[in-house]
Structures are given as structure tokens and as C-alpha cells.
PDB file of C-alpha atoms in Angstrom:
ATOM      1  CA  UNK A  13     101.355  58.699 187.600  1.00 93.00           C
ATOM      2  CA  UNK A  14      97.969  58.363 186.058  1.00 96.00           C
ATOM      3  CA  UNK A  15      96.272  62.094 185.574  1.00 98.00           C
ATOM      4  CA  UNK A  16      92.467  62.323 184.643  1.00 98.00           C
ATOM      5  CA  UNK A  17      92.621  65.427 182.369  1.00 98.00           C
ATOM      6  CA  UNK A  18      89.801  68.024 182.561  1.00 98.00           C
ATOM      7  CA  UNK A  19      89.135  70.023 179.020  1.00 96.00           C
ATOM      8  CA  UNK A  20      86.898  72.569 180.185  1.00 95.00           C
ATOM      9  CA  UNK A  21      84.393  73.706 178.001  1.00 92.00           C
ATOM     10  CA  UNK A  22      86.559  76.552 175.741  1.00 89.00           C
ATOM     11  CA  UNK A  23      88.926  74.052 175.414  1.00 90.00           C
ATOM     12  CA  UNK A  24      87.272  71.626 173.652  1.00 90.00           C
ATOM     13  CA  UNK A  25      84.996  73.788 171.786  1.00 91.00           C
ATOM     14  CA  UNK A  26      87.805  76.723 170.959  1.00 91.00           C
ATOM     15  CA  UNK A  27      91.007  76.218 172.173  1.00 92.00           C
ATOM     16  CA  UNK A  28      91.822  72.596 171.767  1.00 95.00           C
ATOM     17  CA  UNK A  29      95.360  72.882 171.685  1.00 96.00           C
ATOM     18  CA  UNK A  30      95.688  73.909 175.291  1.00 96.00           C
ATOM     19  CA  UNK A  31      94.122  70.396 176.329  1.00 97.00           C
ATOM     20  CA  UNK A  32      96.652  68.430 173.387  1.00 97.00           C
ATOM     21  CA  UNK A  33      99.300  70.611 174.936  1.00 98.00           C
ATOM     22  CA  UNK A  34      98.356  69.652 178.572  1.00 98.00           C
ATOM     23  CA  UNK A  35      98.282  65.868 177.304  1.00 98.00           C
ATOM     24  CA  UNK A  36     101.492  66.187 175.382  1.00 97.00           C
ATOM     25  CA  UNK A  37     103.928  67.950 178.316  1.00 98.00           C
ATOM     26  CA  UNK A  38     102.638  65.217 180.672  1.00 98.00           C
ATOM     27  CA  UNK A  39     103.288  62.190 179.084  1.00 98.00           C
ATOM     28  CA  UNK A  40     106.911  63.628 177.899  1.00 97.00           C
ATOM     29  CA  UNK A  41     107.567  63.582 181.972  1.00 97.00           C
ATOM     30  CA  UNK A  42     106.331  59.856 182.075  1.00 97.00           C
ATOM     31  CA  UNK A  43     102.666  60.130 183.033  1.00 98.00           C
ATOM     32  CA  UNK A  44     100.230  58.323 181.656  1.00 98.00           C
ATOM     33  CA  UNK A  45      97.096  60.646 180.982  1.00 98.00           C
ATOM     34  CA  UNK A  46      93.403  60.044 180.861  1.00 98.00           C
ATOM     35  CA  UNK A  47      90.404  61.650 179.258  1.00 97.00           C
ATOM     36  CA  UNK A  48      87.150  60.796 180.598  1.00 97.00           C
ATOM     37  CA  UNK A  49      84.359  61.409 177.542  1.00 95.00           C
ATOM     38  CA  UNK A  50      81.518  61.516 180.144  1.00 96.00           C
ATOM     39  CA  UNK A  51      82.497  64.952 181.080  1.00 96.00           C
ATOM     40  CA  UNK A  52      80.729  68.244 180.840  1.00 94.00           C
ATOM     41  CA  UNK A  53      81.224  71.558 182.101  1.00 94.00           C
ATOM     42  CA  UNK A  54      82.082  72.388 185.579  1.00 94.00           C
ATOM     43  CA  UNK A  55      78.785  74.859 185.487  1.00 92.00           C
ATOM     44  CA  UNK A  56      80.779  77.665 187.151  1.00 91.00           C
ATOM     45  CA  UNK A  57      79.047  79.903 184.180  1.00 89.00           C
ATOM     46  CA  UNK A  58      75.678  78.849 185.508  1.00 92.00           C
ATOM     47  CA  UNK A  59      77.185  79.585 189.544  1.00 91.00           C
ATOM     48  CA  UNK A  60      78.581  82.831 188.508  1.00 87.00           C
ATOM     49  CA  UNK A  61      75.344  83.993 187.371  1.00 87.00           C
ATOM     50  CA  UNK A  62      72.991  82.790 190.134  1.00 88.00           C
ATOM     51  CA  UNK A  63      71.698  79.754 188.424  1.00 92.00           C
ATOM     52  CA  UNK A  64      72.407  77.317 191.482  1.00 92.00           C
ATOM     53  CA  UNK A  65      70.013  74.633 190.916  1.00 95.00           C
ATOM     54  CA  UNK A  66      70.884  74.726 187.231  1.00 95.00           C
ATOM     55  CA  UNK A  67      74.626  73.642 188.391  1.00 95.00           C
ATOM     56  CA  UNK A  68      73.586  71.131 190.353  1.00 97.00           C
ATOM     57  CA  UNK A  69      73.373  68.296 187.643  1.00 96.00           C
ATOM     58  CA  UNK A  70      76.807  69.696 186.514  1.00 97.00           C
ATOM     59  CA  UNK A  71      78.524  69.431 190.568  1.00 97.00           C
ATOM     60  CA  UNK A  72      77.167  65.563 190.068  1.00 97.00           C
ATOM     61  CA  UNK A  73      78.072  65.081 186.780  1.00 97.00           C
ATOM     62  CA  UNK A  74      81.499  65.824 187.671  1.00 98.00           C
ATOM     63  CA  UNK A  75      82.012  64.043 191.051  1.00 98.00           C
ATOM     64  CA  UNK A  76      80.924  60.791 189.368  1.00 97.00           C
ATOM     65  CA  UNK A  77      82.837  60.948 186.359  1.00 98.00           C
ATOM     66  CA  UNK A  78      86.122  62.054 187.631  1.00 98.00           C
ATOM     67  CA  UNK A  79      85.604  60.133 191.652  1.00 97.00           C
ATOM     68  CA  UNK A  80      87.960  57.405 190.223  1.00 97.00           C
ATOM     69  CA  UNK A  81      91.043  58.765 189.752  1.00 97.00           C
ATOM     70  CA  UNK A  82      93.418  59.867 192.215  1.00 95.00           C
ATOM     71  CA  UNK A  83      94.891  63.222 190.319  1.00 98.00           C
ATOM     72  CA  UNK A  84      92.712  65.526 187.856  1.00 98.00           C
ATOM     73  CA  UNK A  85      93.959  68.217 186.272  1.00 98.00           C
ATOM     74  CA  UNK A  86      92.400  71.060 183.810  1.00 97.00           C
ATOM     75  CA  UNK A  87      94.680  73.898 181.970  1.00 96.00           C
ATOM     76  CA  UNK A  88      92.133  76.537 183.841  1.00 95.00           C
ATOM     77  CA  UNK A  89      92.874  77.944 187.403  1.00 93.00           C
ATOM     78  CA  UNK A  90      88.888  79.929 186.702  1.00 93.00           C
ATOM     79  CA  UNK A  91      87.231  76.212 186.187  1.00 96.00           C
ATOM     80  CA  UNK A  92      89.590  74.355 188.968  1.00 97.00           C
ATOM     81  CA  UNK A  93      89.144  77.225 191.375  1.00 95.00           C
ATOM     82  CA  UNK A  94      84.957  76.443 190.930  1.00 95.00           C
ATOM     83  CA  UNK A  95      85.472  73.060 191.261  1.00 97.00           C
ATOM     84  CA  UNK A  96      87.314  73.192 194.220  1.00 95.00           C
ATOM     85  CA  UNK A  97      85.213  76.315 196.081  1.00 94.00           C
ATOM     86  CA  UNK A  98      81.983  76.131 194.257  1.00 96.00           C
ATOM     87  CA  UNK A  99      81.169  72.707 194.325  1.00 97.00           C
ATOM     88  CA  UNK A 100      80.435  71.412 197.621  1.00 97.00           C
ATOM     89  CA  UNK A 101      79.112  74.326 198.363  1.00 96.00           C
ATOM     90  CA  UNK A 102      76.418  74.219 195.857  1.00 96.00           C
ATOM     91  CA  UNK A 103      75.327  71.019 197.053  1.00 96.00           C
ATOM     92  CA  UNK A 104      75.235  71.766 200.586  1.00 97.00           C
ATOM     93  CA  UNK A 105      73.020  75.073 199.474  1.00 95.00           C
ATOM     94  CA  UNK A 106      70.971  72.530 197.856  1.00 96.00           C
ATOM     95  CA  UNK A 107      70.147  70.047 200.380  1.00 96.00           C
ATOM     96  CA  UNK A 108      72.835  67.327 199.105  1.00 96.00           C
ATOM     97  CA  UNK A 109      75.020  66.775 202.053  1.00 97.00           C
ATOM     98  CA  UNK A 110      76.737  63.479 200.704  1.00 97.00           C
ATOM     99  CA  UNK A 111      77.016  64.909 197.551  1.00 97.00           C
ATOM    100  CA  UNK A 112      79.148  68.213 199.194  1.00 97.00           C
ATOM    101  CA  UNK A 113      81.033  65.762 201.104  1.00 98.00           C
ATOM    102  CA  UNK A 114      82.077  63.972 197.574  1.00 98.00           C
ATOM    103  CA  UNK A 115      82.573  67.076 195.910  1.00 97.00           C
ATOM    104  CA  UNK A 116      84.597  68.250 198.271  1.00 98.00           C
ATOM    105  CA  UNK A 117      86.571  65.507 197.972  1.00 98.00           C
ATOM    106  CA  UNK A 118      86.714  65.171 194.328  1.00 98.00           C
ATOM    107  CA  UNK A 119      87.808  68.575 194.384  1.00 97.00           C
ATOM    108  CA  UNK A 120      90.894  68.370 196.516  1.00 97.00           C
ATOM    109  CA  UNK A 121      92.198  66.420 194.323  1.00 97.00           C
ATOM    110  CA  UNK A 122      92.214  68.734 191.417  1.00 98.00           C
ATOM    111  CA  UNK A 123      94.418  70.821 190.247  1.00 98.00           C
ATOM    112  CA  UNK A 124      95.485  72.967 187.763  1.00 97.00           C
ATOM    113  CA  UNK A 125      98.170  72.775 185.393  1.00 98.00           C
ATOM    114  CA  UNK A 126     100.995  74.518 187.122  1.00 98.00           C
ATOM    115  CA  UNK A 127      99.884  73.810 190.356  1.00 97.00           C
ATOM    116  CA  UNK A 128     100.360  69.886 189.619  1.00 98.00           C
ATOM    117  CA  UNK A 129     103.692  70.722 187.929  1.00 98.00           C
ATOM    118  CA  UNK A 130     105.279  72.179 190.752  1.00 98.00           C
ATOM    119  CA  UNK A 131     103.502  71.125 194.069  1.00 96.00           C
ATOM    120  CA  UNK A 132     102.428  67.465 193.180  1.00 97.00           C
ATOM    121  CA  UNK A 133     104.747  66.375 190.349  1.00 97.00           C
ATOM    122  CA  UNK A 134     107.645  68.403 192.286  1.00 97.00           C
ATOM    123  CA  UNK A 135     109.009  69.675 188.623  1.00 98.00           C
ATOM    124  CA  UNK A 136     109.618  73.381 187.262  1.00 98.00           C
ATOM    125  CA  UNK A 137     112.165  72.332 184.485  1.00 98.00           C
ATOM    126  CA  UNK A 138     109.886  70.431 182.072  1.00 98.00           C
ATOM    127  CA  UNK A 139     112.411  70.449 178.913  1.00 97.00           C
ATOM    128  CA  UNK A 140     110.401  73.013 177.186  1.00 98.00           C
ATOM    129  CA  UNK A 141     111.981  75.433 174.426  1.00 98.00           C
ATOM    130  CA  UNK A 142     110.346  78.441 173.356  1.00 98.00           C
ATOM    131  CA  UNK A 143     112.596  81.328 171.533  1.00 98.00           C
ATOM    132  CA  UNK A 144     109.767  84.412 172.121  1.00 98.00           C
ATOM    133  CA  UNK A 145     109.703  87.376 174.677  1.00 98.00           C
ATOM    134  CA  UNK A 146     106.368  86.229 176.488  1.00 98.00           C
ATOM    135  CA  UNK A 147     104.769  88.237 179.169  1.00 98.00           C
ATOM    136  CA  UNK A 148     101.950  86.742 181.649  1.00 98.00           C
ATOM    137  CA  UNK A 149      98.921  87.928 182.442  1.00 97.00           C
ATOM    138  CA  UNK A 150      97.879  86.148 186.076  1.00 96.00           C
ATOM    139  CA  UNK A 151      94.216  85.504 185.768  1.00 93.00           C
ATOM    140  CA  UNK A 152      91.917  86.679 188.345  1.00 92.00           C
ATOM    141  CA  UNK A 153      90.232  83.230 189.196  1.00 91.00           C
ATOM    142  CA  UNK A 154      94.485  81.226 189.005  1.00 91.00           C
ATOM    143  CA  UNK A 155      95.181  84.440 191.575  1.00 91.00           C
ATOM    144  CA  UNK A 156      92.391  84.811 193.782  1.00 90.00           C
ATOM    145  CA  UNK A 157      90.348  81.237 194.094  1.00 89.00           C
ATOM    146  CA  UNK A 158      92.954  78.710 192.710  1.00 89.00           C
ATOM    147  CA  UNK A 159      96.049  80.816 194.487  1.00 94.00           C
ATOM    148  CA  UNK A 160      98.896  79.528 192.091  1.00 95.00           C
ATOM    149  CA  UNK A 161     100.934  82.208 192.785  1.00 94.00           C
ATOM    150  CA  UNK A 162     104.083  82.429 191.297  1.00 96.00           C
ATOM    151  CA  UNK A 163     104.177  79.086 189.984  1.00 97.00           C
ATOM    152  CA  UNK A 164     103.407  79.882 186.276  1.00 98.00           C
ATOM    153  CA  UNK A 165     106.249  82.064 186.440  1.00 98.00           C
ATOM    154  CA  UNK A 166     108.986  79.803 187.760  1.00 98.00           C
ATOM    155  CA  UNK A 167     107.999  77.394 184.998  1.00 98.00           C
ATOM    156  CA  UNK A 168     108.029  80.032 182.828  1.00 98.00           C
ATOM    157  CA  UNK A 169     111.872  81.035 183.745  1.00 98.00           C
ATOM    158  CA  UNK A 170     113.397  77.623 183.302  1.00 98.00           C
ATOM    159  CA  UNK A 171     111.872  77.318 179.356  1.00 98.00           C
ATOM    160  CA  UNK A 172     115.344  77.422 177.394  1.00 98.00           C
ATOM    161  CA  UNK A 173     115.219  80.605 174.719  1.00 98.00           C
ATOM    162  CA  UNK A 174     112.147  82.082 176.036  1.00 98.00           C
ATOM    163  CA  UNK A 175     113.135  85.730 177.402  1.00 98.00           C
ATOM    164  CA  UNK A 176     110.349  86.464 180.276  1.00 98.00           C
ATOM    165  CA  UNK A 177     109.393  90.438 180.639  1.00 98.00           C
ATOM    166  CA  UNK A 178     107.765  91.602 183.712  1.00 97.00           C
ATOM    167  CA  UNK A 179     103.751  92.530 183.019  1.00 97.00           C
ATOM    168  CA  UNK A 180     103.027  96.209 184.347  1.00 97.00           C
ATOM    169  CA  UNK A 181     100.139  96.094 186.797  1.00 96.00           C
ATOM    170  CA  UNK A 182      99.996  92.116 186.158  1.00 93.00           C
ATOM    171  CA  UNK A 183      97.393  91.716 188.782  1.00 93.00           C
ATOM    172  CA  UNK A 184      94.667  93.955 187.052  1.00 93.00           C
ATOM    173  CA  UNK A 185      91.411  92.375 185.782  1.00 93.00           C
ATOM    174  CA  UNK A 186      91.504  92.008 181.893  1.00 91.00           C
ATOM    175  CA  UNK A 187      87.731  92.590 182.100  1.00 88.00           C
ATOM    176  CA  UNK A 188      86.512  89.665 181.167  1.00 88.00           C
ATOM    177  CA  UNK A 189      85.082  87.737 183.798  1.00 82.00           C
ATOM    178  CA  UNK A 190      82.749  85.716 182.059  1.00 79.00           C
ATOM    179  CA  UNK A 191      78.986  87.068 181.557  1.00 80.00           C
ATOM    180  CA  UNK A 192      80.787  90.364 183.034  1.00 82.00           C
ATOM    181  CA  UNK A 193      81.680  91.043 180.014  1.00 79.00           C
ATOM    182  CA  UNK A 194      79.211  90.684 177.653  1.00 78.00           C
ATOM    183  CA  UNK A 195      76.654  92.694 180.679  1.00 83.00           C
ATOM    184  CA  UNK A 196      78.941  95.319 181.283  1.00 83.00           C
ATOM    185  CA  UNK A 197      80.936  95.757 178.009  1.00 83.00           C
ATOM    186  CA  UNK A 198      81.689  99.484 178.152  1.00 91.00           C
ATOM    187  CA  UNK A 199      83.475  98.546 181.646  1.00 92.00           C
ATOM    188  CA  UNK A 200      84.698  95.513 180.158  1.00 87.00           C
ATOM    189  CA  UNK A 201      85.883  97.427 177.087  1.00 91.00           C
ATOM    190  CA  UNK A 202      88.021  99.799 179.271  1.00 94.00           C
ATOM    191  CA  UNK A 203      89.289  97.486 181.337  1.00 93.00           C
ATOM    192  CA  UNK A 204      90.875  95.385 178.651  1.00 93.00           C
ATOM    193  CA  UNK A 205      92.259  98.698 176.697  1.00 94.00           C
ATOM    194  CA  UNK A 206      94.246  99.174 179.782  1.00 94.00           C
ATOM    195  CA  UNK A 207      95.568  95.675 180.049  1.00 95.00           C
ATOM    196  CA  UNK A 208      96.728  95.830 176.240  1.00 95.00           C
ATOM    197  CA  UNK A 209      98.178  99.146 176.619  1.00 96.00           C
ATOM    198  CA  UNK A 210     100.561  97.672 179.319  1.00 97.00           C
ATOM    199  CA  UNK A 211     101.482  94.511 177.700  1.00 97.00           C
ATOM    200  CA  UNK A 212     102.107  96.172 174.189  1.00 97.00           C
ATOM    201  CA  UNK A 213     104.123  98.379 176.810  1.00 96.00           C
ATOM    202  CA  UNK A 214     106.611  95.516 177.578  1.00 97.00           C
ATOM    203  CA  UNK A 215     107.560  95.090 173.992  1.00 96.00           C
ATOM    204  CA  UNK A 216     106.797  91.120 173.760  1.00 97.00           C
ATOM    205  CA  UNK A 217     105.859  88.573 171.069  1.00 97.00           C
ATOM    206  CA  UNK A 218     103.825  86.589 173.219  1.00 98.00           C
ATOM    207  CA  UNK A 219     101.235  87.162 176.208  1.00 98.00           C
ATOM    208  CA  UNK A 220     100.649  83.812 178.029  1.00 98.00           C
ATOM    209  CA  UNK A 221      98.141  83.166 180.712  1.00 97.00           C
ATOM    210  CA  UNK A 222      96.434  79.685 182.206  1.00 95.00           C
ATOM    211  CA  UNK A 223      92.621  80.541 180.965  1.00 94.00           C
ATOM    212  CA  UNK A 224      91.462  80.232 177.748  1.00 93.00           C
ATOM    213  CA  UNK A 225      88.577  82.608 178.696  1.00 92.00           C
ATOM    214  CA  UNK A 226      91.201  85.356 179.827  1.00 94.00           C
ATOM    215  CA  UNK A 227      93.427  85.009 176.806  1.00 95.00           C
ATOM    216  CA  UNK A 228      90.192  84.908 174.392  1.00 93.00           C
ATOM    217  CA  UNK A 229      89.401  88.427 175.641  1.00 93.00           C
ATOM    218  CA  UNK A 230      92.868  89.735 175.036  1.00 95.00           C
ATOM    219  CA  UNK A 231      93.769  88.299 171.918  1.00 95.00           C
ATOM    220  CA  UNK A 232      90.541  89.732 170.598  1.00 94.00           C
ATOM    221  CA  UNK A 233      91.770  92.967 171.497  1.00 93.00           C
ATOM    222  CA  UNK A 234      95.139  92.746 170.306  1.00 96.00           C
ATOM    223  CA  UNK A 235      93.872  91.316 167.098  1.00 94.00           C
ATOM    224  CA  UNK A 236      91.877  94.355 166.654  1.00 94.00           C
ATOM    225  CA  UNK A 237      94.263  96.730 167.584  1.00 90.00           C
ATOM    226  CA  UNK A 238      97.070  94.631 165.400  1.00 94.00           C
ATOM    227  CA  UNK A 239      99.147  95.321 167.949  1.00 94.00           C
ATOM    228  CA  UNK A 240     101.561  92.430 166.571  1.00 94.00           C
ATOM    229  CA  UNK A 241     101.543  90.372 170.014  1.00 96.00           C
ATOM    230  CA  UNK A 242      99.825  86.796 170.241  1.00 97.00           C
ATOM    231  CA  UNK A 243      98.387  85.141 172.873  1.00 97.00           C
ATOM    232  CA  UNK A 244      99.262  81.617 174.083  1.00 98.00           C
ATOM    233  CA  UNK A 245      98.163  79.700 177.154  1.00 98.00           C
ATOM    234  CA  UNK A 246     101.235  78.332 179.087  1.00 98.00           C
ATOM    235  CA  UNK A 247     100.300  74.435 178.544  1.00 98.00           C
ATOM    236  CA  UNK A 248     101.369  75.399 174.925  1.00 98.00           C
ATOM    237  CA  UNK A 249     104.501  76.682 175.882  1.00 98.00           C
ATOM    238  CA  UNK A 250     105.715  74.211 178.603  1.00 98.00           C
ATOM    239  CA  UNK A 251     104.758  71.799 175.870  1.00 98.00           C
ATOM    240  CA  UNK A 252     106.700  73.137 172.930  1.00 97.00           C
ATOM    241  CA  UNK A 253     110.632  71.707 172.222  1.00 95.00           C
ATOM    242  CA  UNK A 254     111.378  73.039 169.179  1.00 82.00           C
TER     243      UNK A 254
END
């Protein structure tokens, strides 16, 4: 199959390996993957915050460049789940009926990561190894807009070596949330001192999510607090063999 990937911006400005991971596990199951350089950001930052109009160049930017191919995929359930519900209706808020229409469209036929893996590519064993007791954080945006469920975790269970520990109160915010954070950081703050205290609480190496933007928040924390656990997003894991 030929997959357009999506970076996102934190990808390819801080987390690169998450994309090389993405591109890495995909072609080792057979697919050929592209990267379009015409794209941008998705502008969910700019939605988020009420900056509608500003997104609107953004919405277009990403219909045309990513129209042509049949399958996209990004390792973000937060930027796929604004693509998918954002999107169209920005334009349609805007006066740009054909361009909800395409957007619309465009959208349906991304995905994100785990999503494709299990629902499109019809896979949960994807020959990774990974010897580390991980955890995983389900993002807000991958639960609640993108609605991957449980799929993270049933790749998760079939990595060989990797011992999977159940999250306490998995389903709690982080506290980041994008500009959340940085508006309301004593909120923010207490938020994410809860969500380390219950995954130092499970005793693993590793806490995995599928956004960089969640995992950037947390690792800070844990970095902070040397609380000896590391954060890595799942592309990285379903992508490692040795």
C-alpha cells in the first residue's frame, strides 16, 4: 500500500524519531511510504484557541497537499482527530462549502498510527521487540476525538519482551492540552503531578503514548522529578526489533 505520512509539527521540529519510526515499522510490513514536503501544520493550535480564519490557509494547505493519496497517516491521534473534526468544519464556518466538502473528504481518509495498523492494515503483530515494562498513557484527543480505543494496547501486548503494566486512572488529562497549559499552569502543574505520581506508581521503565505533545509534558516532569522512567511514543516501540 502506498501511505502519505503526516509529521505534525512537534515531530519534525522535536521529536523526529516518532515520524522515522512511523516510516520505518511501515515499510518493514511492505508499504511503501510517502512524505509530502509541501506540508504544514494542521492549525489545530490556531482552532483550539479561537483563531478560525487564521486556520483557514492551514485546512487548504492540507486538503491540497495530501488530496492525492488514498491513505494518510500521522503518529498523533490530537492532530488526526483536528483534521478529521476540525477541518470541514472550519471551512463551512468560513463560507468555503467546496472546500468542507474536500476536507471532509481528505479527512476520512486519515488516520492515525494505530488506527491504520489495526483497522485498515488488519495487523496487531508487527514483529516488534522491546524488553522494558512500558505503561500507556491514552491521550485525551487519541480517546475522545480520534476514538482509538484499545488499539494501542493490543499492539502493545503482542511486542515480544515488552511486559505491559496497567496505568492507574489511565484516562485522566496529563494537563497539557496545548495553550492550556502554558494559560493555566498552576492547573496544568497539578494535573500532571497526579499523572506522574500514578505512573511512577506502576513501577515501569517506560511510559508510551501516541502524542508527542502529551509525552513532552510528562517527560518534562519526570525528568524533573528524576523519577527514573522515560517516555517513548508507541511508533518507536512498534518500530524497534532489537
Amino acid at each position: 500500500m502506498r501511505i502519505a505520512l503526516f509529521a505534525t509539527c512537534l515531530a519534525d521540529t522535536l521529536y523526529p524519531e516518532a515520524a522515522k519510526a512511523t516510516v520505518r515499522l511501515l515499510e518493514r510490513l511492505g508499504h511503501e511510504v510517502v512524505f509530502p514536503f509541501e506540508q504544514t501544520c494542521c492549525g489545530q493550535m490556531h482552532i483550539n484557541t479561537g483563531y478560525q480564519r487564521d486556520a483557514l490557509p492551514l485546512v487548504k494547505r492540507y486538503v491540497s497537499v495530501f488530496d492525492p493519496f488514498d491513505v494518510i497517516v500521522a503518529p498523533s491521534g490530537s492532530c488526526v482527530g483536528s483534521i478529521r473534526h476540525q477541518h470541514a468544519t472550519v471551512a463551512a464556518n468560513l463560507g468555503e462549502a467546496g472546500l468542507a466538502a474536500r476536507a471532509h473528504d481528505v479527512g476520512s481518509r486519515t488516520y492515525e498510527l494505530s488506527e491504520l495498523l489495526v483497522d485498515v492494515l488488519e495487523v496487531e503483530d508487527v514483529g516488534a521487540y522491546y524488553p522494558h515494562t512500558v505503561t500507556y498513557h491514552p491521550t485525551c484527543h487519541s480517546l475522545r476525538m480520534t476514538r482509538v480505543g484499545d488499539k494501542p494496547l493490543r499492539l502493545l501486548r503482542q511486542v515480544r519482551g515488552l511486559k505491559l503494566v496497567e496505568l492507574p486512572l489511565a484516562e485522566q488529562c496529563c494537563g497539557f492540552g496545548g495553550t492550556f497549559a502554558l494559560k493555566n499552569a498552576e492547573t496544568s502543574s497539578a494535573m500532571l503531578a497526579d499523572k506522574m505520581t500514578n505512573i511512577v506508581s506502576t513501577g515501569a521503565e517506560v511510559c508510551t503514548a501516541g502524542d508527542a505533545s502529551c509525552l513532552m509534558h510528562i517527560g518534562g516532569g519526570l525528568q524533573r522529578k528524576d523519577a527514573g522512567v522515560t517516555t517513548v511514543h508507541l511508533a518507536e516501540i512498534l518500530a524497534a526489533t532489537s
